[in-house]
PDB file of C-alpha atoms in Angstrom:
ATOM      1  CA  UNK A  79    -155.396  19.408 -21.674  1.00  0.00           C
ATOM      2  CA  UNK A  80    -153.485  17.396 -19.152  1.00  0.00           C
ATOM      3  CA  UNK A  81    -149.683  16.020 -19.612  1.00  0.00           C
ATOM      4  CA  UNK A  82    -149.361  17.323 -22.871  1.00  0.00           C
ATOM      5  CA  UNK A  83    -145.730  15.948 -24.792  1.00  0.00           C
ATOM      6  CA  UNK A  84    -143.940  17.907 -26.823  1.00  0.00           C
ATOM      7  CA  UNK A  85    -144.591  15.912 -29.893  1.00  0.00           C
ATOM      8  CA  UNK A  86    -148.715  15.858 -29.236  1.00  0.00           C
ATOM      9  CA  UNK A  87    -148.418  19.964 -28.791  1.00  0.00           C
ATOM     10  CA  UNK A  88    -147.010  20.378 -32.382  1.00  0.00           C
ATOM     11  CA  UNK A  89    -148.412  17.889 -34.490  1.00  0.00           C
ATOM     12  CA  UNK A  90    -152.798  17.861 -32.782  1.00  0.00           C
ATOM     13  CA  UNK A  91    -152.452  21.723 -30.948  1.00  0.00           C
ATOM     14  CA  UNK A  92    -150.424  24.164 -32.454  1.00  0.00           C
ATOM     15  CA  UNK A  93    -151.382  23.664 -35.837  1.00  0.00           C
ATOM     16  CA  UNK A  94    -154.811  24.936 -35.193  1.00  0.00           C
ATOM     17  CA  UNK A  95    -154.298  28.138 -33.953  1.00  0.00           C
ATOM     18  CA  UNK A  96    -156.171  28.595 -31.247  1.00  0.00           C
ATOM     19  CA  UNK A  97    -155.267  28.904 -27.411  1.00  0.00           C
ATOM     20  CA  UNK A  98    -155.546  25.737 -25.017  1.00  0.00           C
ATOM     21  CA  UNK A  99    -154.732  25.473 -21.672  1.00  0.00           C
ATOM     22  CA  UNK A 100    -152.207  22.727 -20.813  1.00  0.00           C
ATOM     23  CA  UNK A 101    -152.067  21.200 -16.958  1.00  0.00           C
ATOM     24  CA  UNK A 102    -149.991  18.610 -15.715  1.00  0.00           C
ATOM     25  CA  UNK A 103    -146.701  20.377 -16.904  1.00  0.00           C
ATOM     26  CA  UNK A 104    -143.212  19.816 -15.869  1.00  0.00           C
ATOM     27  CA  UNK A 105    -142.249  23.516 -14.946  1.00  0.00           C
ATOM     28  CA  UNK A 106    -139.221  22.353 -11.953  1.00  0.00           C
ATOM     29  CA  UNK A 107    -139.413  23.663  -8.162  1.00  0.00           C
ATOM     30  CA  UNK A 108    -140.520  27.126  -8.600  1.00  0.00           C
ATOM     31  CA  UNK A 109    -144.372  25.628  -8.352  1.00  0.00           C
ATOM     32  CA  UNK A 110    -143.601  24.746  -4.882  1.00  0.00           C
ATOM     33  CA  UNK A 111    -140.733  27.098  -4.019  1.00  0.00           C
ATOM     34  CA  UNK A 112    -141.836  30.873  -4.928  1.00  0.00           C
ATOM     35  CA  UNK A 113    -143.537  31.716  -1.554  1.00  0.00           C
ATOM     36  CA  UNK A 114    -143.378  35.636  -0.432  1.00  0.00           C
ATOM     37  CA  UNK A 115    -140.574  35.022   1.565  1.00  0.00           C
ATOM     38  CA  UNK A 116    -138.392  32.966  -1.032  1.00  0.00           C
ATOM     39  CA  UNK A 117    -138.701  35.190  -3.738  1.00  0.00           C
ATOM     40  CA  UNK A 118    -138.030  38.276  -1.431  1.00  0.00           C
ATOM     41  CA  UNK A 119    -135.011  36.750  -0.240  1.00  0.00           C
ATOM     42  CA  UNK A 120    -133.762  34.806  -3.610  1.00  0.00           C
ATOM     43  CA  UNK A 121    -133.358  37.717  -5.508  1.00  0.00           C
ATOM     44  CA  UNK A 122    -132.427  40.441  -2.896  1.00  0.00           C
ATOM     45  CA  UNK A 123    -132.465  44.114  -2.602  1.00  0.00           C
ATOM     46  CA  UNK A 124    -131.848  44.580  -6.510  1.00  0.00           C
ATOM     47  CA  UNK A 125    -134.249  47.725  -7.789  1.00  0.00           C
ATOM     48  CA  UNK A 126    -136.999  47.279 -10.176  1.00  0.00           C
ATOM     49  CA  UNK A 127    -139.685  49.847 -12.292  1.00  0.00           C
ATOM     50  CA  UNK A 128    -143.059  48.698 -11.579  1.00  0.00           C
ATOM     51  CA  UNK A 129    -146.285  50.023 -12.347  1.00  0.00           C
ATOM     52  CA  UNK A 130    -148.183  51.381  -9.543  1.00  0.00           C
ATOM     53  CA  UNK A 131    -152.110  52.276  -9.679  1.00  0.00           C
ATOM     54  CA  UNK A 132    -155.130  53.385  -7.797  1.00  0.00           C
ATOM     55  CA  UNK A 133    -157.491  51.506  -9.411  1.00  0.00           C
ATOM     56  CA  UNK A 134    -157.600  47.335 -10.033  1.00  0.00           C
ATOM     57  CA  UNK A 135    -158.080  48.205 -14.197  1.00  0.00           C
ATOM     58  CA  UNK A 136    -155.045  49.634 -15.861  1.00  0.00           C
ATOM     59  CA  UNK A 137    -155.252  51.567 -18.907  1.00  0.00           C
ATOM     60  CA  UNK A 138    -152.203  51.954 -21.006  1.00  0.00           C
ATOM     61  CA  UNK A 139    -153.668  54.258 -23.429  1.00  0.00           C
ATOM     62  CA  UNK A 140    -154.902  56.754 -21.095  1.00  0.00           C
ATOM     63  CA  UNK A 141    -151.663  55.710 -18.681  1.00  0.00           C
ATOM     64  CA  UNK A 142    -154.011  55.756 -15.617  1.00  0.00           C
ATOM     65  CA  UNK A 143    -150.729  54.431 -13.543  1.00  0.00           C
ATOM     66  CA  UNK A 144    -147.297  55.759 -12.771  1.00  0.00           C
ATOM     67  CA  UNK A 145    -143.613  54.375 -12.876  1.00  0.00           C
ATOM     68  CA  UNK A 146    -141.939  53.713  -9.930  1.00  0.00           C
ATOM     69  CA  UNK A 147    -138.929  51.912  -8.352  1.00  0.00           C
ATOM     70  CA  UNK A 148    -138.654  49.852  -5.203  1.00  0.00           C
ATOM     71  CA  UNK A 149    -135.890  47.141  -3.781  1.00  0.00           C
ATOM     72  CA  UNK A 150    -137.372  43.527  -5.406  1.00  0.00           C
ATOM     73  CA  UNK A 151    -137.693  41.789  -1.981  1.00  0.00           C
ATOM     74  CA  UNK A 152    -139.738  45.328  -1.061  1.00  0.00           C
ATOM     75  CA  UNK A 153    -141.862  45.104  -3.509  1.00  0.00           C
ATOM     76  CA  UNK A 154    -142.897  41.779  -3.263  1.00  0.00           C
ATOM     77  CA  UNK A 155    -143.972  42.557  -0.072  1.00  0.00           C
ATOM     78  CA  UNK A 156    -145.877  45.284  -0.956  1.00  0.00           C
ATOM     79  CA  UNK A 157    -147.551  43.273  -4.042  1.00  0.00           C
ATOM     80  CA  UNK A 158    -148.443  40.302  -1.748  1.00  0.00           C
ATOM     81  CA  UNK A 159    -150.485  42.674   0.703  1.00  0.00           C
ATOM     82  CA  UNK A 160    -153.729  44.176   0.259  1.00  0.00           C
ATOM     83  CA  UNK A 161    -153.382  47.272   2.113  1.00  0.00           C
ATOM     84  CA  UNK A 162    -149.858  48.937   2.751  1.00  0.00           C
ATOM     85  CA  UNK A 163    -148.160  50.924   5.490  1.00  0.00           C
ATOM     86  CA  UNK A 164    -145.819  52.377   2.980  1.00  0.00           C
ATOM     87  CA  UNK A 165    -147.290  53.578  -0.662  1.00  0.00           C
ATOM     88  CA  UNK A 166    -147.121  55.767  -3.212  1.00  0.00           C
ATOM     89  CA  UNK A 167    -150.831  57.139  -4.027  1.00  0.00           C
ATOM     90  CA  UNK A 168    -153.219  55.130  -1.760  1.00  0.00           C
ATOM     91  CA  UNK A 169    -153.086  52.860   0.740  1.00  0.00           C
ATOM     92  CA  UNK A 170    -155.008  50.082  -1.482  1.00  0.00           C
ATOM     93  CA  UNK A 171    -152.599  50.547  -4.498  1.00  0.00           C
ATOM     94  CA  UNK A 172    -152.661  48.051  -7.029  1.00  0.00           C
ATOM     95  CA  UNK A 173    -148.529  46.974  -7.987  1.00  0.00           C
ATOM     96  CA  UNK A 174    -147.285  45.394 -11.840  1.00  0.00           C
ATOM     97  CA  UNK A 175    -144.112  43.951 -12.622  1.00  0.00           C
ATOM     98  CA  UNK A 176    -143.202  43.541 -16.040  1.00  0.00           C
ATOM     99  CA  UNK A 177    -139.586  42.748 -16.252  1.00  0.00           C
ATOM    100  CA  UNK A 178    -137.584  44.118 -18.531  1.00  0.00           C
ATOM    101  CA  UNK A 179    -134.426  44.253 -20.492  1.00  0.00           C
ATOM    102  CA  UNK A 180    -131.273  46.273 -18.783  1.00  0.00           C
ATOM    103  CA  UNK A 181    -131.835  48.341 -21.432  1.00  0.00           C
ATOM    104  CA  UNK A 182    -135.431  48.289 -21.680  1.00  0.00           C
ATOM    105  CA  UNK A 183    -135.290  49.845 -25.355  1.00  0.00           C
ATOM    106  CA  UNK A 184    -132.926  47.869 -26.709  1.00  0.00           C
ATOM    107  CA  UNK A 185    -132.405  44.483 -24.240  1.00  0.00           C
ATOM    108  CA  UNK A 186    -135.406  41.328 -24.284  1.00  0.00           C
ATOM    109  CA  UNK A 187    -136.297  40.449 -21.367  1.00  0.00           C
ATOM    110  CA  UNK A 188    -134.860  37.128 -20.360  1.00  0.00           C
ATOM    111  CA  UNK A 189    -135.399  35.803 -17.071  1.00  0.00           C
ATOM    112  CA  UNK A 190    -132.100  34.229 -17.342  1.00  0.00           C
ATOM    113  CA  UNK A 191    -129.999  37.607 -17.092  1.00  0.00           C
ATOM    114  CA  UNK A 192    -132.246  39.718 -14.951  1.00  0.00           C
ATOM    115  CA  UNK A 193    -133.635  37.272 -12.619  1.00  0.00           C
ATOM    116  CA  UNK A 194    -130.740  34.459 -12.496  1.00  0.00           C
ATOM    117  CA  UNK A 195    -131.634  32.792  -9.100  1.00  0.00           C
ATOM    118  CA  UNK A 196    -134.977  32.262  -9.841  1.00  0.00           C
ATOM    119  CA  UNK A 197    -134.765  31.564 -13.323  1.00  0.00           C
ATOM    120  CA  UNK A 198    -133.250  27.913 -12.016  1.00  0.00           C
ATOM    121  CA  UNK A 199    -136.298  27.359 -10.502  1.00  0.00           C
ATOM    122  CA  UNK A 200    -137.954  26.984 -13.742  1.00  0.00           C
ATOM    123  CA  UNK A 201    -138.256  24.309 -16.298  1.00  0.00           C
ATOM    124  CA  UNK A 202    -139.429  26.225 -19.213  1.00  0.00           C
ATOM    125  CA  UNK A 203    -141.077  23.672 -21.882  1.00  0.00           C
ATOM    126  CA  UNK A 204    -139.606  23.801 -25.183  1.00  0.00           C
ATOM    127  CA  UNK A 205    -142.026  23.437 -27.664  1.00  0.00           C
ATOM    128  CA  UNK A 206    -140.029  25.447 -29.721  1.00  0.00           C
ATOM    129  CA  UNK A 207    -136.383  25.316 -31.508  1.00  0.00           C
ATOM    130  CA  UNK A 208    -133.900  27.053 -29.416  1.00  0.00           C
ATOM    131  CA  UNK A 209    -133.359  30.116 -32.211  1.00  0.00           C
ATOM    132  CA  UNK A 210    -137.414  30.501 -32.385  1.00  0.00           C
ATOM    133  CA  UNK A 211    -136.906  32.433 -28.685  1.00  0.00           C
ATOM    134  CA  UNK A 212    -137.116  35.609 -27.858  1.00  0.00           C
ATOM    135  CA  UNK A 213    -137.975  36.715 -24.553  1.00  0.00           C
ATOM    136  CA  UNK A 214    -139.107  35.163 -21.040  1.00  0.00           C
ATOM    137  CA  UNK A 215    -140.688  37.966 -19.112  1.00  0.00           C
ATOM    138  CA  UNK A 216    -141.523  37.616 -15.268  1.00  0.00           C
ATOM    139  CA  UNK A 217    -144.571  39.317 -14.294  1.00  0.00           C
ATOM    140  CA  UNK A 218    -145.904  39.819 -10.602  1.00  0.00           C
ATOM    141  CA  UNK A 219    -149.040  41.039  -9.493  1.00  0.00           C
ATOM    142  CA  UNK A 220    -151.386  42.242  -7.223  1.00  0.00           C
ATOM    143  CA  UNK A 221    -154.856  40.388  -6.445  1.00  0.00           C
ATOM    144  CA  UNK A 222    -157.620  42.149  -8.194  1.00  0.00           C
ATOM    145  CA  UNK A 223    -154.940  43.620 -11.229  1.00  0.00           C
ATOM    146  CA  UNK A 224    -156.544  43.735 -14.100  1.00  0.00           C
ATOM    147  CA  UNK A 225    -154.225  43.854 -17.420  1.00  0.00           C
ATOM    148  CA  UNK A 226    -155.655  45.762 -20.617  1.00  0.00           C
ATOM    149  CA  UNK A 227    -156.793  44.021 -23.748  1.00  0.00           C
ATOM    150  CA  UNK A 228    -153.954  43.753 -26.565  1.00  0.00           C
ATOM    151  CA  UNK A 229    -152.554  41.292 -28.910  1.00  0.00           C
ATOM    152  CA  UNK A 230    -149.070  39.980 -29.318  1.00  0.00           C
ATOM    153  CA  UNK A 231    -147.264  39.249 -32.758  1.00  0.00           C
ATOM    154  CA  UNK A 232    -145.788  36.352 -31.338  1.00  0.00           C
ATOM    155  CA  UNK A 233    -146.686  32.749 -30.038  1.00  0.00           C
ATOM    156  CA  UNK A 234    -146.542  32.769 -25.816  1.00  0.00           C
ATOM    157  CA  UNK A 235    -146.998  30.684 -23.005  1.00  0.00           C
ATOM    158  CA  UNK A 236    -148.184  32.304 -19.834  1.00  0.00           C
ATOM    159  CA  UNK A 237    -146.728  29.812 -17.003  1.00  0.00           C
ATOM    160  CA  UNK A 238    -148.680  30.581 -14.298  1.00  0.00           C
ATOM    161  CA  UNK A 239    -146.414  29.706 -11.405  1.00  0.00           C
ATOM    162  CA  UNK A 240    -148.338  30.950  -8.200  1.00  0.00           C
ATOM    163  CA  UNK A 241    -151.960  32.438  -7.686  1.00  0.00           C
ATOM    164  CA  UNK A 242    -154.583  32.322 -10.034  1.00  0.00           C
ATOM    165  CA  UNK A 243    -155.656  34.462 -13.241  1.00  0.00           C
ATOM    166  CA  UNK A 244    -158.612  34.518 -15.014  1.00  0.00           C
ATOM    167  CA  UNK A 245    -157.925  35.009 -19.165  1.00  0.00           C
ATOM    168  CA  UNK A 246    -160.773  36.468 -21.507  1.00  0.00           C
ATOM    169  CA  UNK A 247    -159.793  36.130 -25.307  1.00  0.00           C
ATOM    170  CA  UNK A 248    -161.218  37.450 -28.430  1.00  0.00           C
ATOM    171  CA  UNK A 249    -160.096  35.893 -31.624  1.00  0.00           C
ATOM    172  CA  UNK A 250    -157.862  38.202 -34.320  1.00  0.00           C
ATOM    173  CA  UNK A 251    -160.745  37.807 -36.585  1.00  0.00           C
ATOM    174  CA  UNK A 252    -163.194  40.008 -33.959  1.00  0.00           C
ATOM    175  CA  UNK A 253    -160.733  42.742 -34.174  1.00  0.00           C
ATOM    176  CA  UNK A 254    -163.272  45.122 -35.725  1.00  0.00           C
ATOM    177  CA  UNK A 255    -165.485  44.941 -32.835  1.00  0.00           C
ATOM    178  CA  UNK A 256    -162.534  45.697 -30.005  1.00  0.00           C
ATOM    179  CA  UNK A 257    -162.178  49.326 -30.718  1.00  0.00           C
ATOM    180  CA  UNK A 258    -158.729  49.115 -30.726  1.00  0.00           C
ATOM    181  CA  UNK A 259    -155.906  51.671 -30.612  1.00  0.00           C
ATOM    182  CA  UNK A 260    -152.965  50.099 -32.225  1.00  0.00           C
ATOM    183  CA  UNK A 261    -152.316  46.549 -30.246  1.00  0.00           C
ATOM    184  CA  UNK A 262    -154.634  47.851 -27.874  1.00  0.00           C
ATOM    185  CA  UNK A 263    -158.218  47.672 -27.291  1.00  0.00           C
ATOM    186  CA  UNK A 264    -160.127  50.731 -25.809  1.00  0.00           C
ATOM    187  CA  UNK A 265    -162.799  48.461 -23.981  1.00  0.00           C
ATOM    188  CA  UNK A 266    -161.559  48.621 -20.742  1.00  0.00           C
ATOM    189  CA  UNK A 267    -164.290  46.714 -18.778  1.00  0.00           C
ATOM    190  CA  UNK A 268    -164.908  43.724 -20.674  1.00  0.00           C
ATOM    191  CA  UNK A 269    -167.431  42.510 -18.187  1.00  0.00           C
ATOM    192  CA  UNK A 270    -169.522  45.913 -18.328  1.00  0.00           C
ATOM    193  CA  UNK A 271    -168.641  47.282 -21.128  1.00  0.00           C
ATOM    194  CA  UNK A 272    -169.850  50.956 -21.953  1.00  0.00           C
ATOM    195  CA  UNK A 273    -172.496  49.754 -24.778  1.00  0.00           C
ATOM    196  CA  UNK A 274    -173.605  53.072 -25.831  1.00  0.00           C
ATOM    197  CA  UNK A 275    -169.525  53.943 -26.716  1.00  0.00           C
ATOM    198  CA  UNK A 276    -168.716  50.826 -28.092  1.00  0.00           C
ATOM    199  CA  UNK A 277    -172.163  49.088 -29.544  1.00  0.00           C
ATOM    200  CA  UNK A 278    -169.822  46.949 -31.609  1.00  0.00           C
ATOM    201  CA  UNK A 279    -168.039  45.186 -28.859  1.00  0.00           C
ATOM    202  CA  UNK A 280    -171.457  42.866 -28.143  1.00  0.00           C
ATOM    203  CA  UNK A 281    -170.217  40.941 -31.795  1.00  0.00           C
ATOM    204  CA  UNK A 282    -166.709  40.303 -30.462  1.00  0.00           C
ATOM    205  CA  UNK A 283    -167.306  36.433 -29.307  1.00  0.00           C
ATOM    206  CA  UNK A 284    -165.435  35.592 -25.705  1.00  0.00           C
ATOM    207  CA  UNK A 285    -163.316  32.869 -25.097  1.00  0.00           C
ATOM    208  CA  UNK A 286    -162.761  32.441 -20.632  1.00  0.00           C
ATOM    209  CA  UNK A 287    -160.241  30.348 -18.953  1.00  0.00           C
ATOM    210  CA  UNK A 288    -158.900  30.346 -15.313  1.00  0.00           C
ATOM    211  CA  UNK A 289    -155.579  29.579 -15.062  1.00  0.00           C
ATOM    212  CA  UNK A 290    -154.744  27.547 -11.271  1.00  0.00           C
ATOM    213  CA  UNK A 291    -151.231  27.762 -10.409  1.00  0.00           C
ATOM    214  CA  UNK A 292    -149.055  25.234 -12.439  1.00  0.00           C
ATOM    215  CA  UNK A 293    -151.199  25.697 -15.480  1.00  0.00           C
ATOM    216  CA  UNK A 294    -149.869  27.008 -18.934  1.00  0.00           C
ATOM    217  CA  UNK A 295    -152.014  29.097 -21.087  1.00  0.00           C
ATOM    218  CA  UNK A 296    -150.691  29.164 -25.359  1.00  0.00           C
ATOM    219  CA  UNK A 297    -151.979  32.483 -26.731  1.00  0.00           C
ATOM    220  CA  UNK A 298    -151.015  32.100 -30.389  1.00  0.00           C
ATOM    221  CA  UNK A 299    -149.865  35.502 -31.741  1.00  0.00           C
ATOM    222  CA  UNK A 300    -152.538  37.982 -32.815  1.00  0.00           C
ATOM    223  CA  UNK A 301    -155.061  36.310 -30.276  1.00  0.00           C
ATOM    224  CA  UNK A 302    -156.345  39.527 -28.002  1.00  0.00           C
ATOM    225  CA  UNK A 303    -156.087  38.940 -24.325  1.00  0.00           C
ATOM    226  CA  UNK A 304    -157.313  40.470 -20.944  1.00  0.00           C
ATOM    227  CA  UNK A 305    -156.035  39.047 -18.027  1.00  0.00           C
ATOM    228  CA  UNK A 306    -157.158  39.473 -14.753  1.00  0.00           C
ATOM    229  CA  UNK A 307    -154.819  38.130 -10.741  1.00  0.00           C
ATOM    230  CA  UNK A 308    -157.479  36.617  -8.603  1.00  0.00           C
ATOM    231  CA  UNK A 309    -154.975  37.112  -5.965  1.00  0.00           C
ATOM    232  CA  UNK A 310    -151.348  37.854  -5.626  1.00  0.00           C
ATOM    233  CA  UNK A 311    -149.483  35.873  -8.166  1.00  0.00           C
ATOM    234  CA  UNK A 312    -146.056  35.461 -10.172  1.00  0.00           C
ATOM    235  CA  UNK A 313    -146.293  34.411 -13.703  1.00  0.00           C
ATOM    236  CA  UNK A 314    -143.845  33.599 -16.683  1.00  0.00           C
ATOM    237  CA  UNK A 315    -144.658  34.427 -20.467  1.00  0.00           C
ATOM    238  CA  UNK A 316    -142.331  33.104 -22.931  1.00  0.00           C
ATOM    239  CA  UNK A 317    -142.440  34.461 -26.464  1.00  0.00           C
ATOM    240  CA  UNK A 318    -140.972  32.692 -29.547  1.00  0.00           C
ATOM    241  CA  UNK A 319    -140.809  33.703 -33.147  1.00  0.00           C
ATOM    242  CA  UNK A 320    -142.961  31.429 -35.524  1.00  0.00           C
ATOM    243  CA  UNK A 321    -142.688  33.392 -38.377  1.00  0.00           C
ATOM    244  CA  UNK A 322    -139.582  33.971 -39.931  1.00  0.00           C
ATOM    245  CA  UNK A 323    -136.699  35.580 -38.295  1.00  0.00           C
ATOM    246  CA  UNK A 324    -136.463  38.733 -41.166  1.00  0.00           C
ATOM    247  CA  UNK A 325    -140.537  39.437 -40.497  1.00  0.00           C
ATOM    248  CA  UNK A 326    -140.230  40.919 -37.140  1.00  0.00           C
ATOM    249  CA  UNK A 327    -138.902  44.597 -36.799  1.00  0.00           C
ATOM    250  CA  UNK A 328    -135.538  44.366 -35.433  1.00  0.00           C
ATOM    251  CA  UNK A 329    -136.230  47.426 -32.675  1.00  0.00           C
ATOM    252  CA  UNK A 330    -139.316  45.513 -30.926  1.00  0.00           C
ATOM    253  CA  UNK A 331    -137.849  44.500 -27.498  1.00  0.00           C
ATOM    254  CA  UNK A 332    -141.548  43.936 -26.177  1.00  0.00           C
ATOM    255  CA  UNK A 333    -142.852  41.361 -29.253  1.00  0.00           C
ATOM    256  CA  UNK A 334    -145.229  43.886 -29.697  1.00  0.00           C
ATOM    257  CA  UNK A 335    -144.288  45.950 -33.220  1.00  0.00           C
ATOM    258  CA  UNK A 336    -146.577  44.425 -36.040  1.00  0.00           C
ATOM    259  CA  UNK A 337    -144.270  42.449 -38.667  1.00  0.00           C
ATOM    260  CA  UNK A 338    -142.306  44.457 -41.494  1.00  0.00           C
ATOM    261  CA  UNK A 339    -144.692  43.743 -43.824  1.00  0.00           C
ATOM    262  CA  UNK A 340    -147.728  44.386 -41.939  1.00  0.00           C
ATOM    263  CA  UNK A 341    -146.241  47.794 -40.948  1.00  0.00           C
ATOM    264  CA  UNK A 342    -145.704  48.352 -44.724  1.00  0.00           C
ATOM    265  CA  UNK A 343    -148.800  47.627 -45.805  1.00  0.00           C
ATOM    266  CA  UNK A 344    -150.432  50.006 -43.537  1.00  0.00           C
ATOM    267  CA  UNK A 345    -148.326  52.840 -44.501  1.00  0.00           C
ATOM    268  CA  UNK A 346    -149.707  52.431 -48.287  1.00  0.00           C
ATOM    269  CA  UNK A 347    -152.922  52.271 -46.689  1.00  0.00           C
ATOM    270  CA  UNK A 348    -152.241  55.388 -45.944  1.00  0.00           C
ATOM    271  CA  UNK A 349    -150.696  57.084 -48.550  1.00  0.00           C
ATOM    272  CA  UNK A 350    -153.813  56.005 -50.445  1.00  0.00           C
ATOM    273  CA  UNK A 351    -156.590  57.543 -48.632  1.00  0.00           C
ATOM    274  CA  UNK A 352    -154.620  60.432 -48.305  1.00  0.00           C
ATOM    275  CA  UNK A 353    -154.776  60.306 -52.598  1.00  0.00           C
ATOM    276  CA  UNK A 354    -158.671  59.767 -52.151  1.00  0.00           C
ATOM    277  CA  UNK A 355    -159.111  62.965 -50.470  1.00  0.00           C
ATOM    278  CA  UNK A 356    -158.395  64.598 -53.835  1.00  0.00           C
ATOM    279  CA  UNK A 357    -161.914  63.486 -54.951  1.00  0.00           C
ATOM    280  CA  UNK A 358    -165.373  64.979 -53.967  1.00  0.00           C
ATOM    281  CA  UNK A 359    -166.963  63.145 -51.415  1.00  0.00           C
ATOM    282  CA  UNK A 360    -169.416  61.452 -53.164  1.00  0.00           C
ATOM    283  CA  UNK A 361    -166.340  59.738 -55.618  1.00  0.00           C
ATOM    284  CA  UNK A 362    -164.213  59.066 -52.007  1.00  0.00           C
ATOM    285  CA  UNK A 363    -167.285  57.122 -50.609  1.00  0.00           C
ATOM    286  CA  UNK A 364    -167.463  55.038 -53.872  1.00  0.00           C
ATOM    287  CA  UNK A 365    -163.922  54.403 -54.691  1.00  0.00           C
ATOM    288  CA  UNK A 366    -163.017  53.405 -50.698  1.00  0.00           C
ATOM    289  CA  UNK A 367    -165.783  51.196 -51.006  1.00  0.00           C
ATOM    290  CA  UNK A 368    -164.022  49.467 -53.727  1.00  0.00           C
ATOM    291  CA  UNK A 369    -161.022  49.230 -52.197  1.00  0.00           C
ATOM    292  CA  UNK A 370    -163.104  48.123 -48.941  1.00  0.00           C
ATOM    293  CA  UNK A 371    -164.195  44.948 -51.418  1.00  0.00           C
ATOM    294  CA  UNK A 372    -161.045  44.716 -53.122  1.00  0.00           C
ATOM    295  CA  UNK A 373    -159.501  43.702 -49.522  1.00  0.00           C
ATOM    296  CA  UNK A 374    -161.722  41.622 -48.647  1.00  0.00           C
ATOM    297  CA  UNK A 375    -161.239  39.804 -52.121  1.00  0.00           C
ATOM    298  CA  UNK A 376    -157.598  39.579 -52.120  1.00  0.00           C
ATOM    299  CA  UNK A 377    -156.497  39.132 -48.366  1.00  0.00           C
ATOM    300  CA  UNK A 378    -159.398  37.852 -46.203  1.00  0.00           C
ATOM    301  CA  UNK A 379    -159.313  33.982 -45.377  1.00  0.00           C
ATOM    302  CA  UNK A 380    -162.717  32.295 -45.760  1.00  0.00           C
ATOM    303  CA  UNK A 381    -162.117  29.431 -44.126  1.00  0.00           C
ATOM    304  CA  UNK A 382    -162.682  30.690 -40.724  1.00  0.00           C
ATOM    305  CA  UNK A 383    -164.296  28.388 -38.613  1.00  0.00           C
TER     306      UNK A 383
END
């Protein structure tokens, strides 16, 4: 959707849930300024941890990357090229930026503090109230990167502010069919997926965009994602809270901790199949059946479209 205000976003977009791509956006100079050499130079020789990995598809369950540190204006470098000089593991190593807080377990990241000369490049749109914000988190990448599928609890934007991306989604409801492990799915090629390991994953309906540089992608919260850097690009995500304040756990520096209550819940979960398992099978079958239907009855929405 093209030259979408403020006013349109809320009252004919966000209401519905679902993720749009808007174009036309007023995002300031960084569109046109953030070139290899301006963002080497803009922010200097400050250090940063980056991911590094041998291979374009990253796995953060198996952790099929390692942690390093370079200068910023190095690493940019490094990111922008396809193969290196100077590496770590191979000489076609894949690079990640994730910026985070100065004290990555306790500080958001905020593009503002970390990344100050930069961050006046950018016009972030406020389709939000000010307190609703929680993080802005500047991501570089390699071409060919390929990001793992998760969810968010939060509402984002991804500003896509050079390169180009390409974005599958899977809606929260296909979440039985993504084989996940906690926020994360285990399907790690979504384009070849290993059928005969995951037979569900076929069900999971895919949603594709391909973000150009300039564009803004919403993800509403819970929406699982799996993005992919055609080439070398710099991107911004900005997360804001649309639940209430009190619902999100008050450690989660990433936006990434389900709410209190969701947490909760799955605790009692828990503790009651643990209480099952003091019945014979045959009663533990039946009676988590039940409880199966008893779900579904209470909590599921049926107006799904």
């Amino acid at each position: 959707l093209s030259g979408v205000t403020r006013e349109r976003f809320l009252r004919d977009i966000y209401p519905r849930r679902k993720p749009v791509v808007l174009t036309g956006m007023e995002l300031g100079t960084c569109t046109t300024k953030w070139t290899v050499d301006y963002l080497s130079q803009a922010e200097g020789s400050k250090e940063v941890k980056i991911h590094v990995s041998t291979v374009p598809q990253m796995d953060f369950l198996s952790k099929n990357f390692v942690y390093r540190t370079l200068p910023f204006d190095v690493f940019v470098r490094r990111a922008a090229e396809v193969n290196h000089q100077e590496y770590f593991l191979s000489e076609d190593e894949k690079y990640y930026l994730r910026s985070v807080g100065e004290d990555a377990r306790k500080d958001i990241a905020d593009i503002r503090k970390q990344f100050p000369v930069l961050a006046k490049d950018v016009q972030i749109p406020e389709y939000f109230e000010k307190d609703q914000f929680f993080s802005s988190v500047f991501r570089i990448s390699s071409a060919g990167l390929q990001l793992w599928t998760h969810y968010d609890v939060m509402d984002n934007f991804l500003i896509q502010v050079t390169g180009k991306k390409r974005v599958v989604l899977y809606s929260p409801r296909d979440a039985p069919y993504l084989y996940l492990s906690g926020t994360k799915s285990e399907v790690l090629d979504v384009d070849n997926p290993d059928v005969e390991r995951y037979p569900l994953f076929v069900k999971a309906k895919r949603y594709q965009c391909f973000l150009e540089a300039g564009d803004v992608l919403f993800i509403p919260a819970l929406w699982f994602h799996n993005v992919i850097s055609e080439e070398f690009g710099v991107a911004l995500n900005v997360f804001w809270k649309h639940l209430p304040a009190e619902s999100y756990d008050k450690t989660d520096t990433y936006g990434n901790k389900d709410p209190m209550a969701a947490s909760r819940a799955i605790q009692i979960l828990d503790r009651a199949l643990k209480t099952l398992e003091e019945l014979p099978e045959e009663y533990r079958d039946f009676y988590a059946r039940r409880m199966v239907l008893r779900i579904q009855e209470k909590a599921y929405r049926n107006d799904y479209g």
